[in-house]
XYZ file of C-alpha atoms in Angstrom:
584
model
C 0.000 0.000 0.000
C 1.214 3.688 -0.776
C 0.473 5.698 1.911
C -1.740 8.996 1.359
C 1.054 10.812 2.948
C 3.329 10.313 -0.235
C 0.789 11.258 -2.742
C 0.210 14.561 -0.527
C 3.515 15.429 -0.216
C 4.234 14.982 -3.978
C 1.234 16.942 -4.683
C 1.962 20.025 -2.299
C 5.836 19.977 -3.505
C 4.795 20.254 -7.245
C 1.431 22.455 -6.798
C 2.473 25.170 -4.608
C 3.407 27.276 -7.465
C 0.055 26.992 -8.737
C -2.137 27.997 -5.732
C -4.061 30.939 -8.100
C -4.648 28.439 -10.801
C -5.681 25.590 -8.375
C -8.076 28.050 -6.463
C -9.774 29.061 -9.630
C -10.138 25.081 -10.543
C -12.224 24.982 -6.919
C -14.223 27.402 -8.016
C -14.897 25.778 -11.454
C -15.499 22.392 -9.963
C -18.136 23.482 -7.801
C -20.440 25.483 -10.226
C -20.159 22.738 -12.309
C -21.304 20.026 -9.488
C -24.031 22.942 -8.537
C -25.184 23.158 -11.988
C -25.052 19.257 -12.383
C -27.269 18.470 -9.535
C -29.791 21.144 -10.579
C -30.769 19.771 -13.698
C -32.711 16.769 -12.494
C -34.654 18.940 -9.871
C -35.537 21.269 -13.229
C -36.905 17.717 -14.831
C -38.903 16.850 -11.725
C -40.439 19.559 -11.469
C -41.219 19.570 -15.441
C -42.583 15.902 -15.487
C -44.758 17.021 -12.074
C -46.212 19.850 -13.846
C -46.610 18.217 -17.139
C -48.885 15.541 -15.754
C -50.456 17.959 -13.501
C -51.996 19.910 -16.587
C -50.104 22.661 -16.786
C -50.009 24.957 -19.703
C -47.505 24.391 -22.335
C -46.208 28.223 -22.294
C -45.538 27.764 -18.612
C -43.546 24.114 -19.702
C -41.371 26.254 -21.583
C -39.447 28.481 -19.436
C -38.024 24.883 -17.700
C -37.489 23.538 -20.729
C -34.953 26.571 -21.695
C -33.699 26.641 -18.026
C -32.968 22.778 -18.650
C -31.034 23.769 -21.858
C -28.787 26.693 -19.785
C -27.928 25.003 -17.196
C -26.856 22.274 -19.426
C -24.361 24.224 -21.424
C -23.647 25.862 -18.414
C -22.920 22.622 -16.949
C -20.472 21.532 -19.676
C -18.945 24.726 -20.057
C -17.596 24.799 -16.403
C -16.400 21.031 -16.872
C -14.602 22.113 -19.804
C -12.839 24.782 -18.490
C -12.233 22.548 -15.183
C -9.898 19.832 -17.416
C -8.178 22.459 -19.334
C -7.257 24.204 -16.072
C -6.432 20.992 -14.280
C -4.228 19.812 -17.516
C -2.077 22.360 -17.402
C -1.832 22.304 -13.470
C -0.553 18.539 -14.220
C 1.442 18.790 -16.662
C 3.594 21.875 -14.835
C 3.830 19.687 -12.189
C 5.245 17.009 -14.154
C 7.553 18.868 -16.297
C 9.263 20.629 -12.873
C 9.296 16.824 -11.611
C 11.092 15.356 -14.613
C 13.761 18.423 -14.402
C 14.398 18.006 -10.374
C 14.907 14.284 -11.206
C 16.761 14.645 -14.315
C 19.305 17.332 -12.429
C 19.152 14.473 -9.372
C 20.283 11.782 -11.415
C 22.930 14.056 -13.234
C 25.160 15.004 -9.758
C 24.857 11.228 -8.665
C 28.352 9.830 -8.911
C 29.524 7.409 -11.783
C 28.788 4.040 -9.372
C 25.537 4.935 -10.110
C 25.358 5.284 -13.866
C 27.383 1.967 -13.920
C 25.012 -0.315 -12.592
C 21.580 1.293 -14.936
C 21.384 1.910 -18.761
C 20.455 5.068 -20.328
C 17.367 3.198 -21.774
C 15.992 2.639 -18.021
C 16.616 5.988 -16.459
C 14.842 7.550 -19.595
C 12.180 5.007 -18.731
C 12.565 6.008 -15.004
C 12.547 9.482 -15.551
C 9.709 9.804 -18.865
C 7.621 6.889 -18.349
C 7.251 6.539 -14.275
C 6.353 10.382 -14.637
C 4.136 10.630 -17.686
C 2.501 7.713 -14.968
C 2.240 10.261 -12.370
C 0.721 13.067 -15.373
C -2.850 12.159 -15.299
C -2.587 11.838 -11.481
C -1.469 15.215 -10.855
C -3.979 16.464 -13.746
C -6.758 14.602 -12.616
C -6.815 14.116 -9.605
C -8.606 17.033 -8.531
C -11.333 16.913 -11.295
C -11.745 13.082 -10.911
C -11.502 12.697 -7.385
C -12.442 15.280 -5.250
C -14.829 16.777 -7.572
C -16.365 13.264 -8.770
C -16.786 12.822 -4.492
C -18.308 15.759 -3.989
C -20.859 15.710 -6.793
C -21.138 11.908 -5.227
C -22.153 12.538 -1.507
C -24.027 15.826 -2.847
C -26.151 13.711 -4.638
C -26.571 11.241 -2.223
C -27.491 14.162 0.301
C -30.179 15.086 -2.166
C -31.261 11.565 -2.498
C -32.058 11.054 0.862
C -33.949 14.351 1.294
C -36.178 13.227 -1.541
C -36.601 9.522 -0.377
C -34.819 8.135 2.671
C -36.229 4.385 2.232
C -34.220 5.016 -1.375
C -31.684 7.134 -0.452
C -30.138 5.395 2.561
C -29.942 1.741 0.619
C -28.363 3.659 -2.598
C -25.581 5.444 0.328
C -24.957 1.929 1.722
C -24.659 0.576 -1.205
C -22.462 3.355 -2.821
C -20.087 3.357 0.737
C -19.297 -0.356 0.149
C -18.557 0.159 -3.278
C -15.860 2.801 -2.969
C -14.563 0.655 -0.054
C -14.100 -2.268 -2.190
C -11.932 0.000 -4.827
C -9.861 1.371 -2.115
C -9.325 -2.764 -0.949
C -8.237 -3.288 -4.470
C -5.865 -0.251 -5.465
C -4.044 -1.411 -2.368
C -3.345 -4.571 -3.724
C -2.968 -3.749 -7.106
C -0.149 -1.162 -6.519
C 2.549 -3.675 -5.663
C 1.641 -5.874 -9.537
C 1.899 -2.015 -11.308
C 5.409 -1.257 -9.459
C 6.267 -4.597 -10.531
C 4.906 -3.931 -14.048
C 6.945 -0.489 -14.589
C 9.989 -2.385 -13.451
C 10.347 -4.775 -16.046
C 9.021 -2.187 -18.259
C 12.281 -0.350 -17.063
C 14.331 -3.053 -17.802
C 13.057 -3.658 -20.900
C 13.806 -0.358 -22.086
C 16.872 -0.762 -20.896
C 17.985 -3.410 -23.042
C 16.407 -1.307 -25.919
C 18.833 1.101 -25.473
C 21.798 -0.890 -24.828
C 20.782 -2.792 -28.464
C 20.753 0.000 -30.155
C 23.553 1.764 -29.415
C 25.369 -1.624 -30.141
C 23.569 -2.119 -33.025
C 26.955 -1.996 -35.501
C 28.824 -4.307 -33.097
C 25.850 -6.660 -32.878
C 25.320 -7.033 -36.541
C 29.069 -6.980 -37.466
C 30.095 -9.965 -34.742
C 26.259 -11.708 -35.490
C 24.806 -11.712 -32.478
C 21.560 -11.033 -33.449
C 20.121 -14.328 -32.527
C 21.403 -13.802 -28.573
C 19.581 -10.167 -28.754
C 16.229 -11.345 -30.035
C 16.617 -14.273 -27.033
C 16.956 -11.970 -24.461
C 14.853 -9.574 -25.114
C 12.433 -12.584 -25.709
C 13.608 -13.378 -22.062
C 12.716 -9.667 -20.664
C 9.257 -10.029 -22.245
C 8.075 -13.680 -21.274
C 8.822 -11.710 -17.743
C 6.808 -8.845 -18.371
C 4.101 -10.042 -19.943
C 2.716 -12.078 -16.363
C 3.314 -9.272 -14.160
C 0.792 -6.652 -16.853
C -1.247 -9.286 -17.062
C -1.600 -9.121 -13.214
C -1.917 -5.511 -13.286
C -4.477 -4.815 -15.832
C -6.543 -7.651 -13.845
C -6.700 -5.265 -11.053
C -8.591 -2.897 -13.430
C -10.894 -5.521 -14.155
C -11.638 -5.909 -10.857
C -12.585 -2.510 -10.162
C -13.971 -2.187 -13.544
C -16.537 -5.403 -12.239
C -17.402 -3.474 -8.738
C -18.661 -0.660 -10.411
C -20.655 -2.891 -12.728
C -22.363 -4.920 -10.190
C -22.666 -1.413 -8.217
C -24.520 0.355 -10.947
C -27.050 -3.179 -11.613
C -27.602 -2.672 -7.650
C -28.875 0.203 -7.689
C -30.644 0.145 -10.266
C -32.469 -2.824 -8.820
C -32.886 -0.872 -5.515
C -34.354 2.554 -7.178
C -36.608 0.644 -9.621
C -38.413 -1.932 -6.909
C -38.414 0.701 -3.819
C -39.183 3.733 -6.096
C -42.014 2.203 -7.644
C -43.285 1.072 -4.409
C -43.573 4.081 -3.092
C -45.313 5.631 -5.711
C -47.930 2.839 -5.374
C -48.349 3.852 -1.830
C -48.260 7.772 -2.984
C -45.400 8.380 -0.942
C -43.500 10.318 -4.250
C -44.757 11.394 -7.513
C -43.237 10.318 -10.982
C -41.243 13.293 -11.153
C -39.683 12.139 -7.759
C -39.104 8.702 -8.582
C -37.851 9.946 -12.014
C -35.747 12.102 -10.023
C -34.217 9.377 -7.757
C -33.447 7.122 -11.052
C -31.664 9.648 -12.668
C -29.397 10.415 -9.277
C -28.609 6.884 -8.985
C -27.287 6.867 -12.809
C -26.027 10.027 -12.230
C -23.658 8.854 -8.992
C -22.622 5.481 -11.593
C -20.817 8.411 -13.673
C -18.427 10.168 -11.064
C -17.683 6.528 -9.089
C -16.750 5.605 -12.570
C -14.638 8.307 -12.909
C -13.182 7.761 -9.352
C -12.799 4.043 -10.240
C -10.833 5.364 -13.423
C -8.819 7.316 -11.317
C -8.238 4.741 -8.805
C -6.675 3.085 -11.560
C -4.485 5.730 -12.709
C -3.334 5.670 -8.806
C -2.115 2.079 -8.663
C -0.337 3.337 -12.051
C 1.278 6.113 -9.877
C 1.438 4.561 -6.462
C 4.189 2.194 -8.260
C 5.880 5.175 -10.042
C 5.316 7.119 -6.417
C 7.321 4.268 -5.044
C 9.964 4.482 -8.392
C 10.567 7.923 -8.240
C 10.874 8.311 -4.377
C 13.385 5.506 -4.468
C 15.200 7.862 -6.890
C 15.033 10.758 -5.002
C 16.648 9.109 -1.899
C 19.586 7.873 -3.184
C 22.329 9.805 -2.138
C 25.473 10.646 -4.055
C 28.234 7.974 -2.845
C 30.786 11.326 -3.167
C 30.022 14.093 -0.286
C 29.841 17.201 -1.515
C 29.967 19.280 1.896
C 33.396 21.068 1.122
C 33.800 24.357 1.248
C 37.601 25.037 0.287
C 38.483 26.776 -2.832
C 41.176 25.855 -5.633
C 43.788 28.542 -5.898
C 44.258 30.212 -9.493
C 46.129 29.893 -11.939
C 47.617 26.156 -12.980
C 47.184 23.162 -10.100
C 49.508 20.842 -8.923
C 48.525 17.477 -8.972
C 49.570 14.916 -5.673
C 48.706 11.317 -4.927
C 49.180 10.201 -1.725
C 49.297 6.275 -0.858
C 46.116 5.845 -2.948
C 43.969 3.179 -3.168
C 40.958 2.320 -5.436
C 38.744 -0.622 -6.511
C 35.526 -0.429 -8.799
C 32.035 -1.739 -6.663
C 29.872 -0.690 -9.157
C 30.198 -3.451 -11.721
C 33.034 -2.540 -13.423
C 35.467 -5.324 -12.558
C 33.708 -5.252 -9.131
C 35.636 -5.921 -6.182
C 39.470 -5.476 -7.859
C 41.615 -3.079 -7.089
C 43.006 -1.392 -10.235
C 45.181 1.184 -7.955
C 47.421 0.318 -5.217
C 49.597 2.610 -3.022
C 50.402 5.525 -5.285
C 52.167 8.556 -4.893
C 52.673 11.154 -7.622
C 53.575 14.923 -7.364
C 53.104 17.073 -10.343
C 54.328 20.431 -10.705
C 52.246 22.566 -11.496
C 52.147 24.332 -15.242
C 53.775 21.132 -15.908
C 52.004 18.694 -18.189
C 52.573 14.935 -17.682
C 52.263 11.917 -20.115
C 51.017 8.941 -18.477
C 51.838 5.496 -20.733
C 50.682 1.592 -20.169
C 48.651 -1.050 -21.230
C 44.794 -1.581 -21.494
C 43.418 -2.338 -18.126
C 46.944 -0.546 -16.131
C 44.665 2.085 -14.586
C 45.466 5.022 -16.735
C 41.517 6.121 -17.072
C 41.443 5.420 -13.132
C 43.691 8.174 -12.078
C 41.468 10.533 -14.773
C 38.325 9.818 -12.844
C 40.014 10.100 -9.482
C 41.033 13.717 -10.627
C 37.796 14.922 -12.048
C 36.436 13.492 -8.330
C 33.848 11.031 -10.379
C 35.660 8.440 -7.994
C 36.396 8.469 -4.385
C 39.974 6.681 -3.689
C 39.236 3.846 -1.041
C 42.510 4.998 1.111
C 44.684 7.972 0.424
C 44.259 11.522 -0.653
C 44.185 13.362 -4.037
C 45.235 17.222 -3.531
C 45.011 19.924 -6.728
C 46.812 22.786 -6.051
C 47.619 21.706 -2.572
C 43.657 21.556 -1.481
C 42.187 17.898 -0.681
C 39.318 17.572 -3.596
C 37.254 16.221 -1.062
C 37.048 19.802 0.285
C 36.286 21.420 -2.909
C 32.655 21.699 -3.978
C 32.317 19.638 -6.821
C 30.920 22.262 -9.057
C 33.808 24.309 -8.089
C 36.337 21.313 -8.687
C 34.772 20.077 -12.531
C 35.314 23.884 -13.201
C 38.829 23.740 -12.563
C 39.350 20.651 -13.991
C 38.509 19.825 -18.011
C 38.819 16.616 -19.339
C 38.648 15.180 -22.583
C 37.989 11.539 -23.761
C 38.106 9.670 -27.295
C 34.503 9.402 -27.068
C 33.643 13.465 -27.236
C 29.320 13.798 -26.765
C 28.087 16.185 -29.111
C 24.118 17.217 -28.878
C 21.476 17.572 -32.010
C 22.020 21.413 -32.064
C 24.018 24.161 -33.352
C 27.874 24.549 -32.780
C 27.715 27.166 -30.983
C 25.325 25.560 -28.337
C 27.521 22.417 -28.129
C 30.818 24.700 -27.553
C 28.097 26.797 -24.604
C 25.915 23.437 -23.590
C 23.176 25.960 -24.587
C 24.602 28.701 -22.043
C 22.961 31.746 -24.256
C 25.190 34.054 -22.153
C 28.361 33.498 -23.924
C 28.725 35.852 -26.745
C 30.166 35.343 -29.600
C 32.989 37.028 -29.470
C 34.314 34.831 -26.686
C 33.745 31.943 -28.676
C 35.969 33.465 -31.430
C 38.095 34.527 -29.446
C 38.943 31.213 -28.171
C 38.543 29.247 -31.651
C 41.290 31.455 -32.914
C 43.244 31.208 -29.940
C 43.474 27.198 -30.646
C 43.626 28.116 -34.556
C 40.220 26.674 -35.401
C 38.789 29.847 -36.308
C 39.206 29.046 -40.071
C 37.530 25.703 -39.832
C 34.847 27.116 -38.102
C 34.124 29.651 -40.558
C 34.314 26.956 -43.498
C 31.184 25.111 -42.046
C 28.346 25.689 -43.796
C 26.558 28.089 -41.492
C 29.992 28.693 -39.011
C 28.608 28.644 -35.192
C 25.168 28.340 -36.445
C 26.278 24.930 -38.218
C 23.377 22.132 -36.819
C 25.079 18.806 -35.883
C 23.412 15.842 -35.802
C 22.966 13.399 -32.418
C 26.782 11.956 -31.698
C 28.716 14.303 -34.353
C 26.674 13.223 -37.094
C 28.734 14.652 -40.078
C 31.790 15.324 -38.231
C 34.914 13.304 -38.106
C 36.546 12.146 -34.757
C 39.298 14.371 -34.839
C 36.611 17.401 -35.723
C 34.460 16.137 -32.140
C 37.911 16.670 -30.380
C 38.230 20.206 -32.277
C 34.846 21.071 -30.192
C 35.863 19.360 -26.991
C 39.154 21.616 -26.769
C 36.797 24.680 -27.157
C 34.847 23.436 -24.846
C 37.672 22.975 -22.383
C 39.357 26.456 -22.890
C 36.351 28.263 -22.719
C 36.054 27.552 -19.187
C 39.979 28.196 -18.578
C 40.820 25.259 -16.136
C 43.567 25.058 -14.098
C 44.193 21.281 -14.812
C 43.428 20.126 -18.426
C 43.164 16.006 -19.032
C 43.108 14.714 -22.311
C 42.554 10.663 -21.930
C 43.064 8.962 -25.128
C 41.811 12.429 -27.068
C 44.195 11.440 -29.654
C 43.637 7.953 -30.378
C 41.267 8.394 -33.524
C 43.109 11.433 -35.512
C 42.464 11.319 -38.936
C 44.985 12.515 -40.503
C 42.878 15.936 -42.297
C 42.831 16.928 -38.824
C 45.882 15.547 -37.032
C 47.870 18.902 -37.397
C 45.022 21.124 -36.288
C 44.566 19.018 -33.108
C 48.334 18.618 -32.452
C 48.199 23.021 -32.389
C 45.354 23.485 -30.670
C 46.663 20.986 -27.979
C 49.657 23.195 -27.713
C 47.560 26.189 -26.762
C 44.969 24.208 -24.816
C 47.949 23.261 -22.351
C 50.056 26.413 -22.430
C 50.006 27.526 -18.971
C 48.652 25.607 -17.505
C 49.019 21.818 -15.744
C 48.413 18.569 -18.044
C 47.560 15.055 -18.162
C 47.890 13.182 -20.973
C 46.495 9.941 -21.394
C 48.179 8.011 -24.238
C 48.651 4.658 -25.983
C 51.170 6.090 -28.765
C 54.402 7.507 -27.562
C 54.036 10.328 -30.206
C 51.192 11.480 -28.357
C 53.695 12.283 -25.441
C 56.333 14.592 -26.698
C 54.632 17.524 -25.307
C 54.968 16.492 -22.206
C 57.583 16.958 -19.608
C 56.872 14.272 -17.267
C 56.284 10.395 -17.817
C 54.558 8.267 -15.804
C 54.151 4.616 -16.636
C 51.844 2.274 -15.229
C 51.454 -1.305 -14.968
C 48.631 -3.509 -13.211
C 47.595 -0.610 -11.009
C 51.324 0.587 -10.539
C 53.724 3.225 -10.995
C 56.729 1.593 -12.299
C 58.556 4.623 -13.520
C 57.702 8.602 -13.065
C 60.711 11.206 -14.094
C 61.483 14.141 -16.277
C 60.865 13.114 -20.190
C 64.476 14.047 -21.316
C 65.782 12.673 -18.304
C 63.786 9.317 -18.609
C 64.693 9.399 -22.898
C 68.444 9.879 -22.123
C 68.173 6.894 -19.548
C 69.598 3.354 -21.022
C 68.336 1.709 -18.488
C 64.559 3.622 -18.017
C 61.599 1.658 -19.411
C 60.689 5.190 -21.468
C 63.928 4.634 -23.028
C 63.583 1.036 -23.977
C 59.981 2.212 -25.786
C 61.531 4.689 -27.774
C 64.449 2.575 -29.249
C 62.389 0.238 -29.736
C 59.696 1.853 -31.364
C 57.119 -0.628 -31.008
C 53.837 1.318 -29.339
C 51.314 -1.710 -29.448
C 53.042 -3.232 -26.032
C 51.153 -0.114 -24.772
C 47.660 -0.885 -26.033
């Protein structure tokens, strides 16, 4: 069961914004309720006088009464759903952002162990869940119950020996669907997780899709996903029987009634105890309350839809970012050093769980100094690049940039200072200019020119078709690797970082754009402190430090020329023998 409390406080978090627009909904909902329980009493009174002998031209000012009210009627209950939509879908729209921004500062652990494909699922689906809730719930629920125990108010004023049995009758029936959203919550949370996971694997097949058609493992996708939907399938059929069942209450509610109107309301009309505009009356109340416990039935529905996203979303909510970010230290300016100190790390997050990739080092960069770090696949190169740009938390020992523990830096503050780039550079659907800004509209342009001419891609900017305002497509569509890279530098020295990391940035060059990245790395990392991730020793003579690591290791760390000049140093060994693959 979902307790009340979470709907309420997801309600009052989302709607408080909207207090004007939710008090004129009130208003809306109750002429329309007014105006809906009015109508009958006009046809009583028209049947009563109709049979009485009145006079057709005093018939006719109910009949057009009838007809206002009517369109009066609808006209409120139109403007009540367009209000209420757009009350639930602002709601919705500020929830998807807070949870989008929420899943964005959770650390990389995290976005190890779930897809893209089931946090879009997480984030789109479990919300557009919650969407009719939030929209509807005020139209469907409280004003459906009002117009309910109004009319059973009115019913029992008329009749009590027909009014009480109909209340009775209509108080076990909205007990029964509150017995069975209970228990159908848990099968729709169930339900929206393998719909999750299912996604999930959608997104992981596409985005493998070359690599899964090149290597012909087509067969093993369609299996699993096979797999993921023999699993599914059970748990919405167990679901959508809990709207049957509900959907069967309010059936044998409305043939109830019915029963109970007809045989008491015609018995009492034998005995003279109501008119046929009364018993009329009392028929068309009892139909009348089948309509809004419909609609709360619907709606009860929609609930065990959102009590499992309630659950879904609230779980992601809670979790807390595995890195702390309570510091309150700043970096000093200008270039940082960099400083290891006896550190420590293994992966827990699924990504060769449980081994230690880094044991016991200690480095100490200078800083303005820019360092080339060399190994093999799997050494823990990439390691030290996360443990930098704080996405990792060493297990034992301290990192320190520019003398200040990172754990004492706001992370905002650090990922400022710090700018990385990888092989794999992400470029958005949108123009150059907003993937150099990541759509920050208050960068003008002359500080984008400024810094493509700084890194001399001012001229291949202005070949593009439409220069800044040149769309890309999803991934670099259209560009080549080396052009992706071209963006990522801007990217980087736009922000002017005191550390700059470039992990394997080079290891796709084509060779149209080989010299331009080989200058604009020059001026990317003039002045200040570098990393440079590499497989090919090439990539390295920029640097004035190596480093070389081996299974989690430093086996060697000195001064390039120093290391080159070196018989004995492994750096030297590389270079006479010229052989760069026993790095990859």
């Amino acid at each position: 069961m979902i307790p009340i409390r979470q709907y309420w406080n997801l309600l009052r978090r989302y709607l408080r914004h909207q207090r004007t627009r939710i008090a004129g909904l009130g208003v809306l909902l109750a002429c329309g309720i007014g105006l809906q329980v009015a109508n009958p009493q006009l046809v009583k009174v028209f049947i009563d006088r109709a049979l009485g002998g009145e006079p057709v031209d005093r018939l006719v000012p109910l009949a057009v009464a009838f007809l206002v009210v009517a369109f009066g009627q609808q006209a409120f209950t139109v403007a009540a759903a367009w209000v209420a939509g757009h009350v639930g879908w602002n709601a919705t729209n500020e929830l998807r952002e807070d949870l989008a921004s929420h899943l964005l500062r959770l650390d990389m652990g995290f976005h190890k162990q779930h897809t893209p494909g089931e946090m879009v699922e997480r984030i789109d689906g479990d919300v557009t869940a919650l969407s009719n809730f939030f929209s509807q719930f005020a139209v469907q629920v409280v004003g459906n119950a009002a117009l309910v125990v109004g009319v059973l108010a009115l019913m029992i004023v008329e009749s009590p020996v027909v009014g009480l049995p109909i209340a009775a009758l209509a108080a076990v029936t909205v007990g029964l669907l509150g017995w069975l959203q209970r228990v159908a919550t848990e099968w729709w949370r169930q339900e929206r997780a393998s719909s999750a996971r299912y996604f999930g694997f959608v997104g992981e097949a596409i985005t493998a899709a070359e690599d899964v058609q090149g290597n012909g493992a087509g067969g093993y996708v369609r299996s699993r996903g096979a797999r993921i939907h023999r699993e599914w399938l059970p748990r919405s059929v167990r679901g959508w029987h809990g709207w049957s069942l509900s959907w069967s209450a309010n059936t044998a509610y409305f043939g109830a009634a019915n029963a109970i109107v007809f045989a008491l309301g015609a018995w009492s009309f034998a005995r003279g105890d109501l008119s046929l505009g009364s018993v009329y009356l009392l028929a068309h109340y009892a139909e009348m309350i089948r309509h809004p416990i419909e609609r709360i039935r619907e709606q009860v529905d929609d609930m065990q839809k959102a009590g499992a996203a309630v659950v879904r979303v609230r779980e992601l909510l809670d979790i807390e970012n595995a890195l702390a970010d309570d510091g309150s230290r700043q970096l000093p300016p200008g270039s940082l050093s960099v400083e290891l100190h006896a550190v420590d790390f293994a992966y827990s997050d699924g990504d060769r769980d449980g081994e230690r990739v880094l044991h016991g080092l200690n480095l100490h960069l200078e800083a303005g100094r820019v360092l080339g770090v060399l190994g093999r696949t799997g050494s823990g190169k990439t390691t030290i690049a996360r443990l930098l740009t704080r996405l990792y938390d060493p297990e034992a020992g301290e990192v320190r940039l520019g003398g200040v523990p990172v754990r004492e830096v706001p992370l905002q503050a650090l990922r400022t200072r710090v700018g990385i780039v990888t092989q794999d550079v992400q470029l958005f659907r949108a123009s150059i200019r907003d993937n150099l800004t990541f759509f920050d509209d208050t960068v003008p342009d002359n500080r984008l020119w400024a810094a493509l001419e700084r890194l001399g891609l001012d001229g291949w900017v202005r070949s593009l078709p439409d220069g800044l305002d040149t769309m890309l497509d999803a991934g670099g569509g259209g560009l080549s690797a080396g052009e992706g890279q071209l963006l990522a530098f801007t990217r980087i020295f736009l922000e002017a970082p005191g550390l700059v990391i470039l992990d394997e940035a080079a290891s796709r060059l084509d060779p149209a754009t080989e010299r331009l990245i080989h200058a604009a790395t020059e001026h990317l990392l003039g002045g200040r402190t570098g990393v440079v991730i590499a497989h090919r020793l090439d990539t390295v003579q920029r640097a004035d430090d190596i480093l070389i690591m081996e299974a989690g290791r430093i086996v060697e760390f000195g001064r390039r020329a120093e290391l080159a000049a070196d018989p004995e140093s492994r750096f030297s060994g590389l270079l006479r023998s010229g052989i760069e693959e026993v790095l990859a």
